[in-house]
PDB file of C-alpha atoms in Angstrom:
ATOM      1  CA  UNK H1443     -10.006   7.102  15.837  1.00 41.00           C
ATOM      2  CA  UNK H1444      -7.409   9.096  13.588  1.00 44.00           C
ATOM      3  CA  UNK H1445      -7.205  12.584  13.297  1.00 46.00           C
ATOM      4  CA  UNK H1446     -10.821  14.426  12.186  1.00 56.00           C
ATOM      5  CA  UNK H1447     -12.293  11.496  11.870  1.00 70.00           C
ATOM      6  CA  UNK H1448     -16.308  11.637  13.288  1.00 79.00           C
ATOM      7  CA  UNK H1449     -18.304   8.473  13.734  1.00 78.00           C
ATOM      8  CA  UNK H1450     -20.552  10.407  11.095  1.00 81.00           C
ATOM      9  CA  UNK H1451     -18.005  10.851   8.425  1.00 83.00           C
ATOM     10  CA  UNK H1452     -17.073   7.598   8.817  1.00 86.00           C
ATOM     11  CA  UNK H1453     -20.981   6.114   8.663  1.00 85.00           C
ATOM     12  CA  UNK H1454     -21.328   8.022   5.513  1.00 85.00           C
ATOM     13  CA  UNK H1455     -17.870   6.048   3.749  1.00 87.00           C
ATOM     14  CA  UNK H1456     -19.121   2.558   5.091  1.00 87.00           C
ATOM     15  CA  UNK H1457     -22.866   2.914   3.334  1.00 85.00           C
ATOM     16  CA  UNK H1458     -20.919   3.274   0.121  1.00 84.00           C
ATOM     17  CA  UNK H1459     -19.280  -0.154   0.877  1.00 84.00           C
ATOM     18  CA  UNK H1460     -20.536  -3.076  -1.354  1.00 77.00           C
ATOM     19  CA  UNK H1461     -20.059  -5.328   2.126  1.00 75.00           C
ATOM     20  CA  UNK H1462     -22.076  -3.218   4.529  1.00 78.00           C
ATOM     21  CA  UNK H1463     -24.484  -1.829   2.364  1.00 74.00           C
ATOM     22  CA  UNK H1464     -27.790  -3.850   2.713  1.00 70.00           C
ATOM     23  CA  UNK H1465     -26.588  -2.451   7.059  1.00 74.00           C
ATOM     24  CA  UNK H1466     -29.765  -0.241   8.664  1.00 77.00           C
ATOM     25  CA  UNK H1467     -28.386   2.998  10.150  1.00 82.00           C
ATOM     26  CA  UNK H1468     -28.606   1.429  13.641  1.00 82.00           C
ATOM     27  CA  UNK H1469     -26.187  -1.588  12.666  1.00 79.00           C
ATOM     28  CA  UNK H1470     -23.641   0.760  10.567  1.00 83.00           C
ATOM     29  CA  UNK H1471     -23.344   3.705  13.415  1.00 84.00           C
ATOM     30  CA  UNK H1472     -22.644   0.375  15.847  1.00 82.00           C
ATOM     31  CA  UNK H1473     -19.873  -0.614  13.341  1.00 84.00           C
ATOM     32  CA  UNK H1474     -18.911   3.234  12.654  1.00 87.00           C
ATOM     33  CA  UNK H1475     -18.421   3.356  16.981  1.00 87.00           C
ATOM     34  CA  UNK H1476     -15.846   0.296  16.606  1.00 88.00           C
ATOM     35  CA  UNK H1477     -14.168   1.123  13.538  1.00 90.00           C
ATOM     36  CA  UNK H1478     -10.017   2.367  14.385  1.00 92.00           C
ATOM     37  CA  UNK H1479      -9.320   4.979  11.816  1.00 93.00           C
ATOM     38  CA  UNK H1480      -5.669   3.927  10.745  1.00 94.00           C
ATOM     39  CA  UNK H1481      -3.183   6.011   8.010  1.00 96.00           C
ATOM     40  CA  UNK H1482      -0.517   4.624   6.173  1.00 98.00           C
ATOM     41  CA  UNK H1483       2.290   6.172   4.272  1.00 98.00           C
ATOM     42  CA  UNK H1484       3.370   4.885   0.557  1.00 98.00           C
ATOM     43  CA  UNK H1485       4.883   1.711   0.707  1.00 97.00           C
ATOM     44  CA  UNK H1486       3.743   0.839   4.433  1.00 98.00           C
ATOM     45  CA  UNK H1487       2.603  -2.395   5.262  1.00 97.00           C
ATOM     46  CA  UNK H1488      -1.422  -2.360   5.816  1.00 97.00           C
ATOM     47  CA  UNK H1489      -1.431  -6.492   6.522  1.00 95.00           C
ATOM     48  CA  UNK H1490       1.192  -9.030   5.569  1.00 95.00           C
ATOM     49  CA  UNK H1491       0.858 -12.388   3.904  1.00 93.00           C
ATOM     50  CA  UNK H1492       0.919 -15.468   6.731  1.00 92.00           C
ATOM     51  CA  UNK H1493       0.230 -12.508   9.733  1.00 91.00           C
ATOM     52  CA  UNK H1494      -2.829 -14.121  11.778  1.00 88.00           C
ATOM     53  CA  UNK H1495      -5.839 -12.357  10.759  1.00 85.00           C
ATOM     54  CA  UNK H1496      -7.939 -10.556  13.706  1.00 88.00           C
ATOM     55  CA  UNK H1497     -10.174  -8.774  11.251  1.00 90.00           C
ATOM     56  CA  UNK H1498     -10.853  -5.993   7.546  1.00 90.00           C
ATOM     57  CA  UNK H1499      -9.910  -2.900   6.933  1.00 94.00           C
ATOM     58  CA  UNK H1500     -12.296  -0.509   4.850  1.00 93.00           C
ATOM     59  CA  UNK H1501     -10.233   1.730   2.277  1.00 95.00           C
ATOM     60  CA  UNK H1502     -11.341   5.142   3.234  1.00 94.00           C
ATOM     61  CA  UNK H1503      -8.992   7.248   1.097  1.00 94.00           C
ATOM     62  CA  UNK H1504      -5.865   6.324  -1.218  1.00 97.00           C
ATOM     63  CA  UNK H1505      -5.195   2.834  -2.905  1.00 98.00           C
ATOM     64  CA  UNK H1506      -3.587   0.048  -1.780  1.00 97.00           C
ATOM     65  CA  UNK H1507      -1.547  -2.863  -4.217  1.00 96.00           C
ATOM     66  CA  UNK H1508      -2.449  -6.793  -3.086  1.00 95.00           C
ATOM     67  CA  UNK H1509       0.394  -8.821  -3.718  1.00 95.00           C
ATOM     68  CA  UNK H1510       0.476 -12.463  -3.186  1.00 91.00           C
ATOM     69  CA  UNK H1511       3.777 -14.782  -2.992  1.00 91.00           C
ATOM     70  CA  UNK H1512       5.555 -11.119  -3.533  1.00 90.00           C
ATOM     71  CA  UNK H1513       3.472 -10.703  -7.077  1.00 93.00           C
ATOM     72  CA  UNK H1514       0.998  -8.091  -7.485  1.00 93.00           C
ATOM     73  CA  UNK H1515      -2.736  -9.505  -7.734  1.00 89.00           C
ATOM     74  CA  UNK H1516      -5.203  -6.478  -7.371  1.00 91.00           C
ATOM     75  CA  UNK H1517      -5.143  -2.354  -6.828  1.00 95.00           C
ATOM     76  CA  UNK H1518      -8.106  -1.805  -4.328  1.00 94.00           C
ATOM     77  CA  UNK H1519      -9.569   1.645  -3.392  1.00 95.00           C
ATOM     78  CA  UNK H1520     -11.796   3.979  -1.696  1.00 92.00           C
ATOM     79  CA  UNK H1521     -14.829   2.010  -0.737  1.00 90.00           C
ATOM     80  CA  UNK H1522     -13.816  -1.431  -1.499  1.00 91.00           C
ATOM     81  CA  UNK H1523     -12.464  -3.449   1.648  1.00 89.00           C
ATOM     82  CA  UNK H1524      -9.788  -6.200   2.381  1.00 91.00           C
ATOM     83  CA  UNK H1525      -9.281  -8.890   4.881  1.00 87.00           C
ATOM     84  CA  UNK H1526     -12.936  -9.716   5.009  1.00 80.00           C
ATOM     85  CA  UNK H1527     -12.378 -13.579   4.690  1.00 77.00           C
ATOM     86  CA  UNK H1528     -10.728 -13.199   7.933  1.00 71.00           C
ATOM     87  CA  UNK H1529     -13.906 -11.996   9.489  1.00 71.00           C
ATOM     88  CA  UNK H1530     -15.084 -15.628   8.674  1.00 73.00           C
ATOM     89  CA  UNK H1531     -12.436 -18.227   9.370  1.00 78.00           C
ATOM     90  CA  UNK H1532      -9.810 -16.877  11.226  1.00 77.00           C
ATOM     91  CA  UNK H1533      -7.098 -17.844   9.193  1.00 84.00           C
ATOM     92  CA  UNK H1534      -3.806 -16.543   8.231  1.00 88.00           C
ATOM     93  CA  UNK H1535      -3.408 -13.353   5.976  1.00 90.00           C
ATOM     94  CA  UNK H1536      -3.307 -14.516   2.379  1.00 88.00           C
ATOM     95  CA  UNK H1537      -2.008 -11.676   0.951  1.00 92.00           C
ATOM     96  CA  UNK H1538       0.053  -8.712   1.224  1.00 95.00           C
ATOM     97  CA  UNK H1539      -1.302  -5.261   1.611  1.00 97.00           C
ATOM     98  CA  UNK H1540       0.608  -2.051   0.982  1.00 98.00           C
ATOM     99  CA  UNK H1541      -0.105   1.434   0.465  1.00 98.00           C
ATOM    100  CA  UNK H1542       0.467   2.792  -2.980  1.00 97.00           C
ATOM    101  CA  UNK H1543      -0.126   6.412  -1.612  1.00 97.00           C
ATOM    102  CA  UNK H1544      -1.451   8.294   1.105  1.00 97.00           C
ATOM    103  CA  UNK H1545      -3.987   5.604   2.629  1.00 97.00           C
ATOM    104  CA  UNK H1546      -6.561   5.673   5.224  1.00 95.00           C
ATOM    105  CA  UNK H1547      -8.272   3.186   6.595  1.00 96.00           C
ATOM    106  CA  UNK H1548     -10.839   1.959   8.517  1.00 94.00           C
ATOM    107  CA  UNK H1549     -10.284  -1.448  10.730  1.00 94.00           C
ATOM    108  CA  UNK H1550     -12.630  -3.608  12.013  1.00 90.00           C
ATOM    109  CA  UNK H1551     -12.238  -6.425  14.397  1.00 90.00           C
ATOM    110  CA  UNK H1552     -13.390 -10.168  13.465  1.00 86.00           C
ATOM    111  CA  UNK H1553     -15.321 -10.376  16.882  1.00 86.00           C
ATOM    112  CA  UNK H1554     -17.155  -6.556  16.312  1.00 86.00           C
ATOM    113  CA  UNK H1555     -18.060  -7.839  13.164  1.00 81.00           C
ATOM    114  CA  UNK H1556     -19.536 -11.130  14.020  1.00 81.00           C
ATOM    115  CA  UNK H1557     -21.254  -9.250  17.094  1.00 81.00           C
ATOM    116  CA  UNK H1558     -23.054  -7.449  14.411  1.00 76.00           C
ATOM    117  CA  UNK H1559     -23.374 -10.201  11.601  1.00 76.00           C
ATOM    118  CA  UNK H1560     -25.332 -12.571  14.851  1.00 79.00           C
ATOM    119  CA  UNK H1561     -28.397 -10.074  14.739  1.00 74.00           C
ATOM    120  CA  UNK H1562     -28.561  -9.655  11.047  1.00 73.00           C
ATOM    121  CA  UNK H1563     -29.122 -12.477   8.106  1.00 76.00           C
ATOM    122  CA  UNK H1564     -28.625  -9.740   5.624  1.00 73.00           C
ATOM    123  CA  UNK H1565     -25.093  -8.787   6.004  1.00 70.00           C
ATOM    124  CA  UNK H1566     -24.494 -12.428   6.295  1.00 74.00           C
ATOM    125  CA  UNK H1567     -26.210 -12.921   3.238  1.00 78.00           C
ATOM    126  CA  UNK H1568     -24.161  -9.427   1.626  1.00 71.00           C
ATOM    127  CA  UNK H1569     -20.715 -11.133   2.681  1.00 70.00           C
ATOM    128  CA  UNK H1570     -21.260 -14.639   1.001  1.00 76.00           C
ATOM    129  CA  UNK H1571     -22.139 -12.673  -2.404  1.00 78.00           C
ATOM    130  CA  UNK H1572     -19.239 -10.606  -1.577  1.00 73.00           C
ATOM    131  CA  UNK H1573     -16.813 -13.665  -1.098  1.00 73.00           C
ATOM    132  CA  UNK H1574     -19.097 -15.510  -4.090  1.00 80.00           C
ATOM    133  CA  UNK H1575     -18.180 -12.468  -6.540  1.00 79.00           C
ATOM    134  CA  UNK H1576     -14.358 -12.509  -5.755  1.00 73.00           C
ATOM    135  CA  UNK H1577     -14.211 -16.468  -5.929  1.00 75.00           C
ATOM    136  CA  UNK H1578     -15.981 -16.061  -9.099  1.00 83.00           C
ATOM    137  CA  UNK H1579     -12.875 -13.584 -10.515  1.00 81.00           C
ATOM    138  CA  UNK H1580     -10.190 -15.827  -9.168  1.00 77.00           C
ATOM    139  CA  UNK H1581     -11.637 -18.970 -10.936  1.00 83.00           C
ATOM    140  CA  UNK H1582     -12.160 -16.969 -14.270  1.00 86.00           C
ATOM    141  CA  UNK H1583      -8.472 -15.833 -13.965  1.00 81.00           C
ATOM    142  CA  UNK H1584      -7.530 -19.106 -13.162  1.00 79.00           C
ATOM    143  CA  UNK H1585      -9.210 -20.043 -16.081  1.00 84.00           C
ATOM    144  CA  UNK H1586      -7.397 -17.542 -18.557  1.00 83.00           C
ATOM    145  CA  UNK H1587      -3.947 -18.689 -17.051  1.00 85.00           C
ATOM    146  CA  UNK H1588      -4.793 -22.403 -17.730  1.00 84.00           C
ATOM    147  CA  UNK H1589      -5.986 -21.633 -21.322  1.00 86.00           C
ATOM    148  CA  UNK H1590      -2.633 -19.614 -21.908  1.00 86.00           C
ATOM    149  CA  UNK H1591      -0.734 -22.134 -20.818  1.00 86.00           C
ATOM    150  CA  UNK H1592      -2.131 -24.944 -22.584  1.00 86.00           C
ATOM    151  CA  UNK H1593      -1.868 -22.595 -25.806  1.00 88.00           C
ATOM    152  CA  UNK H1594       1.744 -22.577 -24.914  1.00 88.00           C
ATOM    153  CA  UNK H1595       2.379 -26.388 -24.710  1.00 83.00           C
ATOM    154  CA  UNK H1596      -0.336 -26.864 -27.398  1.00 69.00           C
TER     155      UNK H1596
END
């Protein structure tokens, strides 16, 4: 763990996450004891685009810029997390992460997590809604971009 970090200061950032939130105390302070605490200067790297994906990371402080194919696709902070797909499938990275400023945050491993998710439905349940809300977002975006560009050949 980085710097000051406690496993109770960190408990209290992951209840505020949309992801782990519907987590009893017992399950969170399991994921607080695996969590690496991680800091990142402006501009660093947090995960790249095609990297294989071993797990998330939990924004604990700062913002981070998403880019995908080298274009910008989302600003995430404090609370939210990134890389959770990877939790599921394995995959590699589809999208790059960097720090926009002074970022911490917390990383969790794709097998900790699915130690956890195995003895509770409920963050199962809290991670397809999760993934279901951010699919939803992508197709109505998708969905702008193909009405735009049919105004433009139109």
């Amino acid at each position: 763990m980085a710097g000051e970090y406690s496993v109770t200061a960190l408990l209290n950032q992951l209840r505020a996450v949309d992801l782990l939130r519907e987590l009893d105390d017992d399950l969170l302070g399991v994921l607080a004891e695996r969590v690496t605490v991680a800091d990142f200067e402006p501009g660093a790297v947090v995960m790249a685009e095609g990297d294989d994906a071993t797990g998330m990371h939990v924004i604990l402080r700062g913002t981070a810029l998403v880019e995908r194919a080298g274009r910008p696709i989302a600003v995430v902070g404090a609370g939210e997390h990134i890389g959770e797909i990877a939790l599921l499938d394995g995959q590699p990275r589809v999208a790059t992460v960097r720090a926009q400023d002074d970022l911490r945050t917390g990383f969790l491993t794709s097998s900790d997590f699915l130690d956890v998710l195995e003895g509770s439905p409920s963050v199962a349940l809290e991670l397809l809604l999760a993934m279901t809300a951010r699919f939803r977002l992508l197709e109505e975006r998708l969905g702008d971009i193909e009405g735009r560009l049919a105004d433009a050949d139109g």
